[in-house]
Coordinates of C-alpha atoms and ligand atoms in Angstrom, one line a residue:
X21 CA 25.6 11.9 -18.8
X22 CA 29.0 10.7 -19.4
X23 CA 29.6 12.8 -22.1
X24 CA 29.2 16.0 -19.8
X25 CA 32.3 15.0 -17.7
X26 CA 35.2 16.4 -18.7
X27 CA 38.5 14.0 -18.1
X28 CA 39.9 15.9 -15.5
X29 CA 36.5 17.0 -13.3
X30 CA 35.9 14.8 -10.7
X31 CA 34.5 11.2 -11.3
X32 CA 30.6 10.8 -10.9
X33 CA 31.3 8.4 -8.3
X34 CA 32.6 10.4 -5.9
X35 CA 36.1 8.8 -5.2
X36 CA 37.1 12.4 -5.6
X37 CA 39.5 10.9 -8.3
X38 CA 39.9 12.7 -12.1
X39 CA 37.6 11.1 -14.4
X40 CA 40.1 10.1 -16.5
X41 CA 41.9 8.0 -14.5
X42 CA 38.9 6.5 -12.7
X43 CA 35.7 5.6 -14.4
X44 CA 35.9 6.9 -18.0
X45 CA 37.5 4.4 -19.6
X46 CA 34.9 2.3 -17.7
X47 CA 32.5 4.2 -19.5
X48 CA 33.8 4.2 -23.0
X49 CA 33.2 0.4 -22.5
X50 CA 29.6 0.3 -21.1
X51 CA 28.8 3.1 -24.6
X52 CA 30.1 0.9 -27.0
X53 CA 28.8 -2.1 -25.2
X54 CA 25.1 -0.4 -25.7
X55 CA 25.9 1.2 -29.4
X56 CA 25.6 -3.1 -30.2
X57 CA 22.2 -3.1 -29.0
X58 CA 22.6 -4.5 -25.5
X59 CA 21.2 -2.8 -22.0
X60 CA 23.2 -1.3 -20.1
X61 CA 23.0 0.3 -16.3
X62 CA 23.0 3.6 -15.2
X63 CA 25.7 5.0 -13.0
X64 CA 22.6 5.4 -10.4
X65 CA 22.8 1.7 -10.1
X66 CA 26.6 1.0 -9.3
X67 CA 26.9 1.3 -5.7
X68 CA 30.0 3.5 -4.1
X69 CA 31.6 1.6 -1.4
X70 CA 30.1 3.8 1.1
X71 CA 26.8 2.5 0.1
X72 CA 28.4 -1.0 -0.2
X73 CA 29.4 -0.8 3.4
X74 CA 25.8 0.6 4.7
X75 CA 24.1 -1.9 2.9
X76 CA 26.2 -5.0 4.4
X77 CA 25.8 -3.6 8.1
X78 CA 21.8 -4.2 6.8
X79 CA 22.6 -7.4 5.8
X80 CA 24.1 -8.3 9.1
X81 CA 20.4 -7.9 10.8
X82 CA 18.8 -9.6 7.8
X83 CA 20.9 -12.8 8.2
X84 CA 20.9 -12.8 11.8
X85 CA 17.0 -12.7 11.5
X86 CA 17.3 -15.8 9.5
X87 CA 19.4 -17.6 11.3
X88 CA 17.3 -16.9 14.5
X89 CA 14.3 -18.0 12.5
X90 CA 16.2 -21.1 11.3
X91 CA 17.2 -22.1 15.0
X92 CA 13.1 -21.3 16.4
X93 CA 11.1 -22.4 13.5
X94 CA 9.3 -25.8 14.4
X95 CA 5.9 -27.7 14.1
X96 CA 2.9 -25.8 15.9
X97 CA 4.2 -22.2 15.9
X98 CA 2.0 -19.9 13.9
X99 CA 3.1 -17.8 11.2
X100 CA 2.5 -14.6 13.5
X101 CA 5.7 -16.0 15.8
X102 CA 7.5 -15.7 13.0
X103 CA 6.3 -12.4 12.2
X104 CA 6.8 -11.4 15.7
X105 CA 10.5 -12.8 15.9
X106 CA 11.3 -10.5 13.2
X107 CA 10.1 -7.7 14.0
X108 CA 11.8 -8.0 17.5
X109 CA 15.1 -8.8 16.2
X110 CA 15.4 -6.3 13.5
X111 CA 14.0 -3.6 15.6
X112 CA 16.3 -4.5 18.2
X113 CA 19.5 -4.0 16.2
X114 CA 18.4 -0.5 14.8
X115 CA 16.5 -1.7 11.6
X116 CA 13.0 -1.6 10.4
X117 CA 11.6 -4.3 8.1
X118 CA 11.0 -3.5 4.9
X119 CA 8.1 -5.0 3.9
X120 CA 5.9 -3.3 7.3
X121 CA 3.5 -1.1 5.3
X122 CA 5.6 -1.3 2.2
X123 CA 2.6 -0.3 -0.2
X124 CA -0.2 -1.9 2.2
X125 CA 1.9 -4.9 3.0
X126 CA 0.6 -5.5 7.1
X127 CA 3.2 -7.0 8.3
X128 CA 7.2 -7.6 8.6
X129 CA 8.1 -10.5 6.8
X130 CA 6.2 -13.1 3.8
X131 CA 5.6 -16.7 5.2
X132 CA 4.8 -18.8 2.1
X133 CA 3.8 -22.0 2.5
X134 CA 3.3 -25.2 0.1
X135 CA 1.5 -23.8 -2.7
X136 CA 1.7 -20.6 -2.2
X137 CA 4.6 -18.9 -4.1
X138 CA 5.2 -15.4 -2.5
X139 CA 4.0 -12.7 -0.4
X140 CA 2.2 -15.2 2.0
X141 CA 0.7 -13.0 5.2
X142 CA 1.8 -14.1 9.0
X143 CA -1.3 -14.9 10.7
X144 CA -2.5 -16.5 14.1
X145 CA -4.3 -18.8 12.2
X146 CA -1.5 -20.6 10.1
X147 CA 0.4 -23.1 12.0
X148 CA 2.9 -24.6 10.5
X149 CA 2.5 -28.5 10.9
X150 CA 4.7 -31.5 9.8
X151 CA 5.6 -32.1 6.3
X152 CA 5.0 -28.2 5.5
X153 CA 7.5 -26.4 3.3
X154 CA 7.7 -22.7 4.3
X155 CA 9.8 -19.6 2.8
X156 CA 10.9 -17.2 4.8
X157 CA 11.3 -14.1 3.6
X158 CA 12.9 -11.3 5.0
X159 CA 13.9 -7.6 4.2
X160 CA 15.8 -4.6 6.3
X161 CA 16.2 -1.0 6.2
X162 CA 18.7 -0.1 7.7
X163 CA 19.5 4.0 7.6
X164 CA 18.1 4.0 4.7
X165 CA 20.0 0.7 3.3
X166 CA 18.2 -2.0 2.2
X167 CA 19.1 -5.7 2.5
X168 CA 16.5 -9.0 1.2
X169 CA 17.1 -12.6 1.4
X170 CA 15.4 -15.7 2.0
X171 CA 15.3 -19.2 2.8
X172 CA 13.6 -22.6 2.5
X173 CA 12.4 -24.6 6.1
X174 CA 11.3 -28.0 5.9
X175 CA 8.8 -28.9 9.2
X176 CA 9.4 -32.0 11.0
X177 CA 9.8 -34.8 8.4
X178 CA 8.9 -33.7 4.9
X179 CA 7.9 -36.0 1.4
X180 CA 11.1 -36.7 -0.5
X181 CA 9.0 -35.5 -3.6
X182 CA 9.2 -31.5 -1.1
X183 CA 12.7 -32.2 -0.2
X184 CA 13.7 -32.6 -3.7
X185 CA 12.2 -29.3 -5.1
X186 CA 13.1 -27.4 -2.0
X187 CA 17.1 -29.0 -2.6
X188 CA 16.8 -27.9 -6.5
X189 CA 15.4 -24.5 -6.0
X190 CA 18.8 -23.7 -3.3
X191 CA 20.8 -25.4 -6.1
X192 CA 19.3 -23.3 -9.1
X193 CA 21.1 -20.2 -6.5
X194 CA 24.1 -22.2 -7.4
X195 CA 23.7 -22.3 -10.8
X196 CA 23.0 -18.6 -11.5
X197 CA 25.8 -17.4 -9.4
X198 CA 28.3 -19.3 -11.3
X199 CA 27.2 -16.9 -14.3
X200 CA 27.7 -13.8 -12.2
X201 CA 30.5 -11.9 -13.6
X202 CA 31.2 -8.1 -14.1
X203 CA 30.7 -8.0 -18.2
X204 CA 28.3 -10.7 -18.4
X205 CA 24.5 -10.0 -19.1
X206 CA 21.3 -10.9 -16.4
X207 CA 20.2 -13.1 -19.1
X208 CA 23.2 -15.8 -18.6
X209 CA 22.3 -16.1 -15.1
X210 CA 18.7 -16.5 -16.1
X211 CA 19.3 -18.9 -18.6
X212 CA 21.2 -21.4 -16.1
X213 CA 18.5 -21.1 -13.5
X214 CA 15.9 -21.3 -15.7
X215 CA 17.4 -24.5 -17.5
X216 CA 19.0 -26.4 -14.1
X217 CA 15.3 -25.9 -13.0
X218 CA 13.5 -27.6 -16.1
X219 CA 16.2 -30.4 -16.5
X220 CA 15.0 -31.5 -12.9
X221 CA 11.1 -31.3 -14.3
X222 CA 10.0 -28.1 -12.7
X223 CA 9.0 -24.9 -14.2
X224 CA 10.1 -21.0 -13.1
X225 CA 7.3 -18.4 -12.1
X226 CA 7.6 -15.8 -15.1
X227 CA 5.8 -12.6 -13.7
X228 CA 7.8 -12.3 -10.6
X229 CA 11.5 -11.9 -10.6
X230 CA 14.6 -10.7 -8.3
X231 CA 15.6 -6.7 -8.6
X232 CA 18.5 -4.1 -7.6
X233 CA 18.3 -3.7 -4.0
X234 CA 20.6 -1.8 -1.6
X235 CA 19.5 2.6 -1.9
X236 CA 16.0 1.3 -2.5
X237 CA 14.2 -2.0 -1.6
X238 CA 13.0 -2.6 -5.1
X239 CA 15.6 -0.7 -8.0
X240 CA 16.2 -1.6 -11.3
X241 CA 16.7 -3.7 -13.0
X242 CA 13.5 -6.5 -12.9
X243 CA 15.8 -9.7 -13.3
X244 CA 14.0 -12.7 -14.7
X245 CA 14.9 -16.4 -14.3
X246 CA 13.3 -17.0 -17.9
X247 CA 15.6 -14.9 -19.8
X248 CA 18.8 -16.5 -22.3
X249 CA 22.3 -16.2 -22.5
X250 CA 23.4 -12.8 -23.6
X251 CA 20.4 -10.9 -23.4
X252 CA 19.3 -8.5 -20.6
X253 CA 21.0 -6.1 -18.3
X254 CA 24.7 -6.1 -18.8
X255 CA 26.6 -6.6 -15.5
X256 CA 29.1 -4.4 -14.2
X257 CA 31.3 -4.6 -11.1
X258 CA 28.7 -2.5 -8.0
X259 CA 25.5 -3.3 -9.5
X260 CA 23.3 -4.9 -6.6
X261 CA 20.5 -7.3 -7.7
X262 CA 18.5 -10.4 -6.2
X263 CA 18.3 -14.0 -7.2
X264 CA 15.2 -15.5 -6.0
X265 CA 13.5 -17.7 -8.9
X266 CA 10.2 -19.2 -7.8
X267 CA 10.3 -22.8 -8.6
X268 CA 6.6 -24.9 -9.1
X269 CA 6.7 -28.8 -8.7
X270 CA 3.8 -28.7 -11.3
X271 CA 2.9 -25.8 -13.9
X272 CA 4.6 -22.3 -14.0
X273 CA 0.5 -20.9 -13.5
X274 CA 0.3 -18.9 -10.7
X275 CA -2.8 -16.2 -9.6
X276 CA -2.8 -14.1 -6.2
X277 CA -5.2 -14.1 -3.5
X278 CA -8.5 -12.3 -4.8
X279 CA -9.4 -11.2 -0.7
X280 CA -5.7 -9.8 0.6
X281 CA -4.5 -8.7 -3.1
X282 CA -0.8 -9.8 -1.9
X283 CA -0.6 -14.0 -1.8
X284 CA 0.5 -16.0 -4.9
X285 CA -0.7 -19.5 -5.0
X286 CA 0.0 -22.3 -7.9
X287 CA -2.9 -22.5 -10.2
X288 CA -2.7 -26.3 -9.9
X289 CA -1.8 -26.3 -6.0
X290 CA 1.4 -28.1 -6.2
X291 CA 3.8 -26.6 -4.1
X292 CA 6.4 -24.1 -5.1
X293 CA 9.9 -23.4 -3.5
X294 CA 12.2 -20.2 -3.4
X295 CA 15.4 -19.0 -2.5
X296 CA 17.0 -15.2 -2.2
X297 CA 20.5 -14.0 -2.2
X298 CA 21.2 -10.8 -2.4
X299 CA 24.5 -9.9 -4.5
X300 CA 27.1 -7.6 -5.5
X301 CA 28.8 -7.9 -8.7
X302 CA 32.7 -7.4 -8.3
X303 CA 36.0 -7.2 -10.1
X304 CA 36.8 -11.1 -9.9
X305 CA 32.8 -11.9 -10.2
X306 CA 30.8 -12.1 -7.4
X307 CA 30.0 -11.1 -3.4
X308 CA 26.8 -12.7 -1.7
X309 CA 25.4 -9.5 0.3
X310 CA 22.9 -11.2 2.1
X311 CA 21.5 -14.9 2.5
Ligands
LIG5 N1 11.4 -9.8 -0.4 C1 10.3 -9.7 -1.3 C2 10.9 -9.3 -2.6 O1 11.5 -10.1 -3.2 C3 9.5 -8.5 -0.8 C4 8.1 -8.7 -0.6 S1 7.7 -7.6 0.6 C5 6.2 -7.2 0.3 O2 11.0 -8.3 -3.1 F1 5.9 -6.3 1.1 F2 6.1 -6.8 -0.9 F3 5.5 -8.3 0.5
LIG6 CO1 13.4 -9.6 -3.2

């Protein structure tokens, strides 16, 4: 692909610059970084700022659905408000929620609650009730920009045993960001989740991991919070991705609903707590997208 440039045509990223003096050099680096064997991305996956600016007006609706769903959630409202709060909101700032009919999915938004570790179904029948611990998770398109985050929500007074994973799991974000830097690999962001998350006793769902995000809901790469230091993805400054590891109390098992084909529950019921940030790599390391 590179090679087909020549160094004075235009750069493939359209900043109407010469090659030469915009991303070839770039390039050179990425080629020899894969001729040692590592994996590198494709220019489809380093965002131009035009797309960088669509997909942060996105963001803007998925945080403000948060933080609305922050200030409302309590005891006794069912997992359907929620559903319905989102869809309001988002729809009312120009937006439509990813996950509505995204392949089947029936509704706007995942609820997860307790045990169950993603892709939990609002429903009139679920009401949250003291001592619950629910994840929120919410996802916009936007003009055809996509933005995904969640958060953790602790109902009424929780066990100090569900505070503590819930406080671990937003810390393991923490962790991982610290390893986000343009010329670093997925793997050492991986790595520190994964081991911040065992040092505290827990365990990190393997089949389910973050993604690129931003011209698609779901792009490459799959990003895994099992992976070490140095391996994976290489990261380079407008690459997009998700951090979201699913942390279990108990035993990494997990198995999904055999009746909706979407819920994932712990095999040994304990509960399980997650996080999402959506974020850009950049020159000096990092920008959180969404939250
Ligand atoms: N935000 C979830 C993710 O991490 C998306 C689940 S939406 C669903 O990708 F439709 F797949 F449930
Ligand atoms: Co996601």
């Amino acid at each position: 692909m590179a090679g087909k440039i020549g160094r004075n045509d235009p750069c493939w990223c359209h900043s109407g610059k010469k090659y030469k003096i915009c991303h070839q050099a770039f390039d050179e680096k990425i080629a020899m970084i894969q001729g040692a064997g590592h994996i590198v991305p494709t220019h489809d996956l380093i965002k131009t700022p035009d797309q960088i600016h669509g997909i942060k007006e996105s963001a803007k609706i998925n945080i403000a659905v948060l933080d609305e769903i922050a200030e409302k959630i309590h005891a006794g409202m069912s997992t359907e408000e929620i559903d319905r709060l989102v869809y309001e909101r988002t729809t009312a700032m120009g937006g439509i929620p990813a996950p509505l009919n995204y392949q089947g999915f029936p509704k706007s938004v995942c609820t997860s609650l307790n045990d169950e570790v993603c892709h939990g179904i609002p429903s009139e029948d679920v009401i949250l009730k003291e001592g619950d611990i629910v994840n929120v998770d919410v996802s916009t398109n936007l003009m055809g920009y996509y933005s995904d985050s969640s958060r953790m929500f602790c109902i009424g007074e929780v066990s100090t045993e569900k505070q503590k994973l819930v406080q671990v799991a937003r810390e393991c974000i923490g962790e991982g960001l610290k390893k986000v830097k343009p010329w670093g690999f997925l793997g050492d962001m991986g790595q520190a989740v994964h081991d911040y998350a065992y040092a505290h006793g827990y365990t990190v769902v393997r089949e389910i991991g973050g993604h690129g995000v931003g011209v698609e809901f779901h792009e490459d790469p799959w990003v895994s919070y099992n992976s070490r230091q140095g391996t994976e993805m290489l990261m380079v400054p407008g690459m997009m991705f998700t951090i979201e590891p699913m942390i279990n109390m108990g035993k990494v098992e997990i198995y999904v609903d055999d009746k909706n084909n979407w819920t994932v529950y712990t095999e040994d019921g304990k509960p399980s707590a997650q996080w999402e940030v959506q974020v850009l790599v950049t020159e000096e390391g990092y920008e959180i997208i969404s939250y």
